[in-house]
Amino acid sequence: MRIVVTGGAGFIGTALLRALAATSREVVVLDSLRPDVHRDGGLAASARLSSLGVRLVVADVRDRSAVLAQVEGADAVVHLAAKVGLGVDLDDMDDYVSSNSLGTATVLRACHTAGVERVVQASSMVVYGEGAYECAQHGPVAPAPRTRDRLARGEFDPGCPVCGADLDPALVDEDAVLDPRNTYAATKVAQEQLGAVWARETGGSCTSLRLHNVYGPGMPRDTPYAGVAAIFWSAARRGTAPQVFEDGGQRRDFVHVDDVAAAFVAALQSPEPGHAAYNVGSGVVHTIGELAAELSSLAGGPPPEVTGAYRLGDVRHITASSERAAHGLGWRGAVALRDGLRDLAFS
Ligand code: UD1
């Protein structure tokens, strides 16, 4: 079996290649080694891939002929290549759309031309926007995006859209309405929809894995696109206090990169007709404040500082049910956060 992994030189890709190395599949990586991610020009990533015996083709997913040349004769494509993270400001907007939406369209078109019928792609929990909430009086509600004024007043939790009362965050499942709140999220929704169109038109199978906050060894660090676990760990090991935005009560589900790799392998083994989406999270919810405290303590450094700063594009809580992946893919996260953070810290 021959598998093409786009973006395979990245953080999740590397874990996936390790997982695939245990199987007898031939793997080709197509990766542009973007300079904003691979700051050493891709030297470390190239060395890693060659030690895994994986062929690296340095090309952008928007390069139609390069993509087609690689997917010809492939049995499946795992599409990970993307510009990730919340971004810096709206100056990033066209790069997100081009990298993620046009990139996906180019990959899907090449799969169609080459007759590849199986695609598994990385989507994100950010497609749900603010996620699911319960109002004691009005039941399940979907709050509007938080306004700048509200955030500036330190009112971080969204209120009930009907009565304004405090809400209880609930778990989102895959049937929730998609409601992207930033450019990156909008491109992930588009990516899923393009996958669904492609599957319908070709009769192929496309699975989108809606990844929660992925962490683990090899996380991108010290870039504007780094995830919070890497940012906190970089601060903690420099002996400085992790800077916690808002009041630290934001809720997330941190899923270890090896668990995510296992989810991709499970999805490859479970093709379904049409398009299917699965939440991929550990199933255990933590606050950002708890994450910061755990990493400070692992580094033996100063405790986190809760700053009250905020980013307009951030959602307050985003926590999902990953039960559908357990039933549909036979996958569950296995790494507990405390163990996974040790893994991050001592790698
Ligand atoms: C993350 C991923 C996104 C993925 C999504 C899935 C990154 C950069 N983003 O988004 O690609 O699709 O999970 O759920 O990996 N924070 C601080 N201090 C900081 C930085 C962040 O307190 O220095 C807070 C933020 O305000 C936010 C939380 O940490 O509440 C998480 O931020 P971040 O790691 O950027 O991730 P998400 O926005 O959840």
CSV table of C-alpha atoms and ligand atoms in Angstrom, one decimal:
chain,number,residue,atom,x,y,z
A,1,MET,CA,0.0,0.0,0.0
A,2,ARG,CA,1.4,3.4,-1.0
A,3,ILE,CA,0.4,6.5,1.1
A,4,VAL,CA,1.2,10.1,0.4
A,5,VAL,CA,1.3,12.3,3.5
A,6,THR,CA,1.1,16.0,2.7
A,7,GLY,CA,2.7,18.2,5.4
A,8,GLY,CA,4.4,15.0,6.7
A,9,ALA,CA,7.5,16.9,7.8
A,10,GLY,CA,5.5,18.7,10.5
A,11,PHE,CA,4.7,18.0,14.1
A,12,ILE,CA,1.7,15.7,13.6
A,13,GLY,CA,3.1,14.3,10.4
A,14,THR,CA,6.3,13.1,12.1
A,15,ALA,CA,4.3,11.2,14.7
A,16,LEU,CA,2.1,9.7,12.0
A,17,LEU,CA,5.2,8.5,10.0
A,18,ARG,CA,6.5,6.8,13.1
A,19,ALA,CA,3.1,5.0,13.5
A,20,LEU,CA,3.0,4.1,9.8
A,21,ALA,CA,6.6,2.8,10.0
A,22,ALA,CA,5.3,0.0,12.1
A,23,THR,CA,3.2,-1.2,9.2
A,24,SER,CA,4.4,-2.4,5.8
A,25,ARG,CA,3.2,0.7,3.9
A,26,GLU,CA,5.3,2.7,1.5
A,27,VAL,CA,5.1,6.3,2.5
A,28,VAL,CA,6.0,9.5,0.5
A,29,VAL,CA,5.9,12.9,2.2
A,30,LEU,CA,5.1,16.0,0.2
A,31,ASP,CA,6.0,19.1,2.2
A,32,SER,CA,7.0,22.6,1.3
A,33,LEU,CA,9.1,23.0,4.5
A,34,ARG,CA,7.5,26.4,5.0
A,35,PRO,CA,10.1,28.8,6.5
A,36,ASP,CA,7.7,30.1,9.1
A,37,VAL,CA,7.5,26.5,10.5
A,38,HIS,CA,10.9,25.0,9.5
A,39,ARG,CA,13.2,27.8,10.6
A,40,ASP,CA,16.4,25.9,9.9
A,41,GLY,CA,15.4,25.5,6.2
A,42,GLY,CA,14.1,22.0,6.9
A,43,LEU,CA,17.4,20.4,7.8
A,44,ALA,CA,16.1,18.8,11.0
A,45,ALA,CA,12.9,17.6,9.3
A,46,SER,CA,14.8,16.1,6.3
A,47,ALA,CA,17.2,14.3,8.6
A,48,ARG,CA,14.2,12.9,10.6
A,49,LEU,CA,12.4,11.6,7.6
A,50,SER,CA,15.5,10.0,6.1
A,51,SER,CA,16.1,8.2,9.5
A,52,LEU,CA,12.6,6.8,9.1
A,53,GLY,CA,13.3,5.7,5.6
A,54,VAL,CA,10.6,8.0,4.2
A,55,ARG,CA,11.0,9.8,0.8
A,56,LEU,CA,10.6,13.6,1.1
A,57,VAL,CA,9.4,15.5,-1.9
A,58,VAL,CA,9.8,19.2,-1.2
A,59,ALA,CA,6.8,20.9,-2.9
A,60,ASP,CA,3.8,23.0,-2.0
A,61,VAL,CA,0.4,21.4,-2.0
A,62,ARG,CA,-0.7,24.3,-4.4
A,63,ASP,CA,1.7,23.0,-7.0
A,64,ARG,CA,-0.7,21.0,-9.1
A,65,SER,CA,1.9,19.0,-11.2
A,66,ALA,CA,4.0,18.2,-8.2
A,67,VAL,CA,1.0,16.9,-6.2
A,68,LEU,CA,-0.3,14.9,-9.2
A,69,ALA,CA,3.1,13.3,-9.8
A,70,GLN,CA,3.1,12.0,-6.2
A,71,VAL,CA,-0.5,10.9,-5.9
A,72,GLU,CA,-0.4,8.9,-9.2
A,73,GLY,CA,-0.5,5.3,-8.1
A,74,ALA,CA,-1.2,6.0,-4.4
A,75,ASP,CA,-3.8,4.1,-2.5
A,76,ALA,CA,-4.5,6.9,0.0
A,77,VAL,CA,-3.6,10.4,0.7
A,78,VAL,CA,-3.4,11.9,4.3
A,79,HIS,CA,-3.6,15.6,3.9
A,80,LEU,CA,-2.0,17.4,6.8
A,81,ALA,CA,-0.3,20.3,5.0
A,82,ALA,CA,-1.8,23.6,6.4
A,83,LYS,CA,-1.1,26.9,7.9
A,84,VAL,CA,-2.1,26.3,11.5
A,85,GLY,CA,-2.9,28.4,14.6
A,86,LEU,CA,-4.9,31.5,15.2
A,87,GLY,CA,-2.5,33.7,13.2
A,88,VAL,CA,-1.1,37.1,14.1
A,89,ASP,CA,-3.7,39.5,12.5
A,90,LEU,CA,-5.8,39.8,9.4
A,91,ASP,CA,-2.7,40.3,7.3
A,92,ASP,CA,-2.5,36.5,7.4
A,93,MET,CA,-6.0,36.1,5.9
A,94,ASP,CA,-5.1,35.5,2.2
A,95,ASP,CA,-2.2,33.2,3.2
A,96,TYR,CA,-4.5,31.0,5.3
A,97,VAL,CA,-7.1,30.8,2.5
A,98,SER,CA,-4.5,30.1,-0.1
A,99,SER,CA,-2.5,27.5,1.9
A,100,ASN,CA,-5.5,25.7,3.3
A,101,SER,CA,-8.5,26.1,1.0
A,102,LEU,CA,-6.7,26.3,-2.4
A,103,GLY,CA,-4.2,23.7,-1.1
A,104,THR,CA,-7.0,21.2,-0.3
A,105,ALA,CA,-8.7,21.8,-3.6
A,106,THR,CA,-5.5,21.1,-5.4
A,107,VAL,CA,-4.9,17.9,-3.5
A,108,LEU,CA,-8.5,16.7,-4.1
A,109,ARG,CA,-8.3,17.6,-7.8
A,110,ALA,CA,-5.1,15.6,-8.1
A,111,CYS,CA,-6.7,12.6,-6.3
A,112,HIS,CA,-9.6,12.8,-8.8
A,113,THR,CA,-7.3,12.9,-11.8
A,114,ALA,CA,-5.1,10.1,-10.5
A,115,GLY,CA,-8.1,7.9,-9.4
A,116,VAL,CA,-7.2,8.0,-5.7
A,117,GLU,CA,-10.3,7.1,-3.7
A,118,ARG,CA,-9.2,7.5,-0.1
A,119,VAL,CA,-8.4,10.8,1.6
A,120,VAL,CA,-8.0,11.4,5.4
A,121,GLN,CA,-7.5,15.0,6.3
A,122,ALA,CA,-6.8,17.1,9.4
A,123,SER,CA,-9.6,19.4,10.4
A,124,SER,CA,-10.0,21.1,13.8
A,125,MET,CA,-12.3,21.6,16.7
A,126,VAL,CA,-12.3,25.3,15.8
A,127,VAL,CA,-14.9,24.5,13.2
A,128,TYR,CA,-17.5,24.6,16.1
A,129,GLY,CA,-16.8,28.2,17.1
A,130,GLU,CA,-17.8,28.7,20.7
A,131,GLY,CA,-19.0,25.1,21.1
A,132,ALA,CA,-21.9,23.9,23.2
A,133,TYR,CA,-23.5,25.4,26.3
A,134,GLU,CA,-26.4,24.8,28.5
A,135,CYS,CA,-28.5,27.5,30.1
A,136,ALA,CA,-30.3,26.4,33.2
A,137,GLN,CA,-33.5,28.1,31.9
A,138,HIS,CA,-33.2,27.8,28.1
A,139,GLY,CA,-31.4,24.5,27.7
A,140,PRO,CA,-28.8,24.1,24.9
A,141,VAL,CA,-27.8,27.5,23.4
A,142,ALA,CA,-25.2,28.8,21.0
A,143,PRO,CA,-23.7,32.1,22.3
A,144,ALA,CA,-22.6,34.8,19.8
A,145,PRO,CA,-18.9,35.7,19.5
A,146,ARG,CA,-17.5,37.6,22.5
A,147,THR,CA,-17.3,41.3,21.8
A,148,ARG,CA,-14.1,43.4,22.4
A,149,ASP,CA,-16.0,45.5,25.0
A,150,ARG,CA,-17.0,42.4,26.9
A,151,LEU,CA,-13.5,41.0,26.9
A,152,ALA,CA,-12.0,44.4,27.9
A,153,ARG,CA,-14.3,44.4,30.9
A,154,GLY,CA,-12.9,41.0,31.9
A,155,GLU,CA,-16.2,39.2,31.2
A,156,PHE,CA,-14.7,36.2,29.5
A,157,ASP,CA,-17.5,33.7,29.8
A,158,PRO,CA,-20.2,34.1,27.1
A,159,GLY,CA,-23.8,34.6,28.5
A,160,CYS,CA,-27.1,33.0,27.4
A,161,PRO,CA,-28.2,34.7,24.1
A,162,VAL,CA,-31.7,34.8,25.5
A,163,CYS,CA,-31.5,35.9,29.2
A,164,GLY,CA,-27.8,36.7,29.6
A,165,ALA,CA,-27.4,34.2,32.5
A,166,ASP,CA,-24.2,32.3,33.1
A,167,LEU,CA,-23.9,29.1,31.1
A,168,ASP,CA,-22.4,25.6,31.7
A,169,PRO,CA,-20.1,24.5,28.9
A,170,ALA,CA,-21.1,21.1,27.4
A,171,LEU,CA,-19.5,18.7,25.0
A,172,VAL,CA,-19.8,19.3,21.3
A,173,ASP,CA,-20.6,16.4,19.0
A,174,GLU,CA,-20.1,16.1,15.3
A,175,ASP,CA,-23.7,17.1,14.5
A,176,ALA,CA,-23.2,20.6,16.0
A,177,VAL,CA,-23.6,23.5,13.7
A,178,LEU,CA,-20.3,24.7,12.3
A,179,ASP,CA,-19.6,28.3,13.3
A,180,PRO,CA,-16.0,29.4,12.5
A,181,ARG,CA,-14.8,32.4,14.4
A,182,ASN,CA,-11.4,33.2,12.8
A,183,THR,CA,-9.8,32.8,9.4
A,184,TYR,CA,-8.1,29.6,10.2
A,185,ALA,CA,-11.3,28.1,11.4
A,186,ALA,CA,-13.1,29.3,8.2
A,187,THR,CA,-10.5,27.5,6.1
A,188,LYS,CA,-11.0,24.3,8.0
A,189,VAL,CA,-14.7,24.4,7.4
A,190,ALA,CA,-14.1,25.0,3.7
A,191,GLN,CA,-11.6,22.1,3.7
A,192,GLU,CA,-14.2,19.7,5.1
A,193,GLN,CA,-16.9,20.9,2.6
A,194,LEU,CA,-14.5,20.5,-0.3
A,195,GLY,CA,-13.8,17.0,1.0
A,196,ALA,CA,-17.5,16.3,1.0
A,197,VAL,CA,-18.0,17.6,-2.5
A,198,TRP,CA,-15.1,15.5,-3.8
A,199,ALA,CA,-16.4,12.4,-2.1
A,200,ARG,CA,-19.9,12.9,-3.5
A,201,GLU,CA,-18.6,13.6,-7.1
A,202,THR,CA,-16.0,10.8,-7.2
A,203,GLY,CA,-17.7,8.2,-5.1
A,204,GLY,CA,-14.5,8.3,-3.0
A,205,SER,CA,-14.1,8.3,0.8
A,206,CYS,CA,-13.0,11.3,2.7
A,207,THR,CA,-12.6,11.4,6.5
A,208,SER,CA,-11.9,14.7,8.4
A,209,LEU,CA,-10.5,14.4,11.8
A,210,ARG,CA,-11.4,17.4,14.0
A,211,LEU,CA,-8.4,17.6,16.2
A,212,HIS,CA,-8.4,19.1,19.6
A,213,ASN,CA,-5.4,20.9,21.0
A,214,VAL,CA,-2.5,18.6,20.0
A,215,TYR,CA,0.7,18.6,22.1
A,216,GLY,CA,3.7,16.4,22.6
A,217,PRO,CA,7.4,16.2,21.8
A,218,GLY,CA,8.4,18.1,18.7
A,219,MET,CA,5.7,20.7,19.1
A,220,PRO,CA,6.5,23.9,17.1
A,221,ARG,CA,8.0,26.4,19.5
A,222,ASP,CA,8.8,30.1,19.4
A,223,THR,CA,6.7,30.9,16.4
A,224,PRO,CA,3.5,33.0,16.3
A,225,TYR,CA,1.7,29.8,15.3
A,226,ALA,CA,2.8,27.8,18.4
A,227,GLY,CA,0.2,26.1,20.6
A,228,VAL,CA,-0.2,27.2,24.2
A,229,ALA,CA,1.5,24.1,25.7
A,230,ALA,CA,4.7,24.8,23.7
A,231,ILE,CA,4.5,28.5,24.6
A,232,PHE,CA,4.1,27.8,28.3
A,233,TRP,CA,6.8,25.2,28.3
A,234,SER,CA,9.3,27.5,26.6
A,235,ALA,CA,8.6,30.1,29.3
A,236,ALA,CA,8.8,27.7,32.1
A,237,ARG,CA,12.1,26.2,31.1
A,238,ARG,CA,13.6,29.7,30.7
A,239,GLY,CA,12.7,30.2,34.3
A,240,THR,CA,9.9,32.7,33.6
A,241,ALA,CA,6.2,32.6,34.5
A,242,PRO,CA,3.9,31.3,31.7
A,243,GLN,CA,1.6,34.2,30.7
A,244,VAL,CA,-2.0,33.0,31.0
A,245,PHE,CA,-4.6,35.0,29.0
A,246,GLU,CA,-8.1,35.8,30.3
A,247,ASP,CA,-8.5,34.4,33.8
A,248,GLY,CA,-7.1,31.0,33.0
A,249,GLY,CA,-10.5,29.3,33.2
A,250,GLN,CA,-10.7,28.6,29.4
A,251,ARG,CA,-11.4,24.9,28.9
A,252,ARG,CA,-9.6,22.8,26.3
A,253,ASP,CA,-9.0,19.1,25.6
A,254,PHE,CA,-5.3,18.4,25.1
A,255,VAL,CA,-4.6,15.3,23.0
A,256,HIS,CA,-1.2,13.7,22.7
A,257,VAL,CA,0.4,13.7,19.3
A,258,ASP,CA,0.9,9.9,19.4
A,259,ASP,CA,-2.8,9.4,20.1
A,260,VAL,CA,-3.6,11.7,17.1
A,261,ALA,CA,-1.3,9.6,14.9
A,262,ALA,CA,-3.1,6.5,16.0
A,263,ALA,CA,-6.4,8.2,15.0
A,264,PHE,CA,-5.1,8.8,11.5
A,265,VAL,CA,-4.0,5.2,11.2
A,266,ALA,CA,-7.4,4.0,12.5
A,267,ALA,CA,-9.2,6.3,9.9
A,268,LEU,CA,-7.0,4.9,7.1
A,269,GLN,CA,-8.2,1.4,8.1
A,270,SER,CA,-11.9,2.4,8.2
A,271,PRO,CA,-12.9,3.8,4.9
A,272,GLU,CA,-16.6,4.8,4.7
A,273,PRO,CA,-18.4,6.0,1.6
A,274,GLY,CA,-18.8,9.7,1.3
A,275,HIS,CA,-17.5,12.2,3.9
A,276,ALA,CA,-17.3,11.6,7.6
A,277,ALA,CA,-16.1,13.8,10.4
A,278,TYR,CA,-14.8,12.7,13.8
A,279,ASN,CA,-13.8,14.7,16.9
A,280,VAL,CA,-10.4,13.6,18.1
A,281,GLY,CA,-9.8,14.6,21.7
A,282,SER,CA,-8.6,12.9,24.9
A,283,GLY,CA,-12.0,13.0,26.4
A,284,VAL,CA,-10.7,14.8,29.5
A,285,VAL,CA,-11.2,18.6,29.9
A,286,HIS,CA,-8.6,20.9,31.5
A,287,THR,CA,-8.3,24.6,32.0
A,288,ILE,CA,-5.5,26.7,30.5
A,289,GLY,CA,-4.6,27.7,34.1
A,290,GLU,CA,-4.2,24.0,35.1
A,291,LEU,CA,-2.0,23.4,32.1
A,292,ALA,CA,0.2,26.4,33.0
A,293,ALA,CA,0.5,25.3,36.6
A,294,GLU,CA,1.5,21.8,35.6
A,295,LEU,CA,4.2,22.9,33.3
A,296,SER,CA,5.6,25.5,35.8
A,297,SER,CA,5.8,22.8,38.4
A,298,LEU,CA,7.5,20.4,36.0
A,299,ALA,CA,10.1,23.0,35.2
A,300,GLY,CA,10.4,23.9,38.9
A,301,GLY,CA,10.0,27.6,37.9
A,302,PRO,CA,7.8,30.5,39.0
A,303,PRO,CA,4.0,30.0,39.1
A,304,PRO,CA,2.0,31.2,36.1
A,305,GLU,CA,0.9,34.8,35.8
A,306,VAL,CA,-2.8,35.4,35.0
A,307,THR,CA,-2.7,38.5,32.8
A,308,GLY,CA,-6.3,39.2,31.8
A,309,ALA,CA,-5.0,39.8,28.2
A,310,TYR,CA,-7.2,38.4,25.4
A,311,ARG,CA,-7.2,37.6,21.7
A,312,LEU,CA,-10.4,38.5,19.9
A,313,GLY,CA,-10.4,35.3,17.7
A,314,ASP,CA,-10.1,33.0,20.7
A,315,VAL,CA,-13.1,31.0,21.8
A,316,ARG,CA,-13.7,30.6,25.6
A,317,HIS,CA,-14.3,26.9,26.0
A,318,ILE,CA,-14.1,24.2,23.3
A,319,THR,CA,-14.5,20.7,24.5
A,320,ALA,CA,-15.8,17.8,22.5
A,321,SER,CA,-17.1,14.4,22.8
A,322,SER,CA,-14.9,11.9,21.0
A,323,GLU,CA,-17.4,9.0,21.4
A,324,ARG,CA,-18.1,8.8,17.7
A,325,ALA,CA,-14.5,8.1,16.9
A,326,ALA,CA,-14.6,5.3,19.6
A,327,HIS,CA,-17.5,3.6,17.8
A,328,GLY,CA,-16.7,4.5,14.2
A,329,LEU,CA,-12.9,4.2,14.1
A,330,GLY,CA,-12.3,2.0,17.2
A,331,TRP,CA,-10.1,4.8,18.5
A,332,ARG,CA,-9.7,6.4,21.9
A,333,GLY,CA,-6.9,8.6,23.3
A,334,ALA,CA,-4.7,6.7,25.7
A,335,VAL,CA,-2.2,9.2,27.0
A,336,ALA,CA,-3.1,11.1,30.2
A,337,LEU,CA,-2.2,14.8,30.3
A,338,ARG,CA,0.2,14.5,33.2
A,339,ASP,CA,2.2,11.7,31.5
A,340,GLY,CA,2.1,13.5,28.1
A,341,LEU,CA,3.4,16.7,29.6
A,342,ARG,CA,6.3,14.8,31.1
A,343,ASP,CA,6.9,13.4,27.7
A,344,LEU,CA,7.0,16.9,26.3
A,345,ALA,CA,9.2,18.3,29.0
A,346,PHE,CA,11.8,15.5,29.0
A,347,SER,CA,12.0,14.8,25.3
B,1,UD1,C1,-5.5,25.2,18.9
B,1,UD1,C2,-4.6,25.1,17.7
B,1,UD1,C3,-5.4,25.1,16.5
B,1,UD1,C4,-6.4,23.9,16.5
B,1,UD1,C5,-7.2,24.0,17.8
B,1,UD1,C6,-8.1,22.8,18.0
B,1,UD1,C7,-2.4,26.2,17.9
B,1,UD1,C8,-1.7,27.4,17.8
B,1,UD1,N1,-3.7,26.3,17.7
B,1,UD1,O1,-6.3,26.4,18.9
B,1,UD1,O2,-4.6,25.0,15.3
B,1,UD1,O3,-7.2,23.9,15.4
B,1,UD1,O4,-6.4,24.1,18.9
B,1,UD1,O5,-8.9,22.9,19.1
B,1,UD1,O6,-1.9,25.1,18.0
B,1,UD1,N2,-3.2,31.2,25.6
B,1,UD1,C9,-2.6,31.7,26.8
B,1,UD1,N3,-1.3,32.2,26.7
B,1,UD1,C10,-0.6,32.2,25.6
B,1,UD1,C11,-1.2,31.6,24.4
B,1,UD1,C12,-2.5,31.1,24.5
B,1,UD1,O7,-3.2,31.8,27.8
B,1,UD1,O8,0.6,32.6,25.6
B,1,UD1,C13,-4.6,30.7,25.7
B,1,UD1,C14,-5.5,31.2,24.6
B,1,UD1,O9,-6.0,32.5,25.0
B,1,UD1,C15,-6.5,30.1,24.5
B,1,UD1,C16,-5.7,28.9,24.9
B,1,UD1,O10,-4.5,29.3,25.5
B,1,UD1,O11,-7.5,30.3,25.4
B,1,UD1,C17,-5.4,28.0,23.7
B,1,UD1,O12,-4.7,28.7,22.7
B,1,UD1,P1,-3.9,28.1,21.5
B,1,UD1,O13,-2.9,27.1,21.9
B,1,UD1,O14,-3.4,29.2,20.6
B,1,UD1,O15,-5.0,27.1,20.8
B,1,UD1,P2,-6.4,27.2,20.3
B,1,UD1,O16,-6.9,28.6,19.9
B,1,UD1,O17,-7.3,26.4,21.3
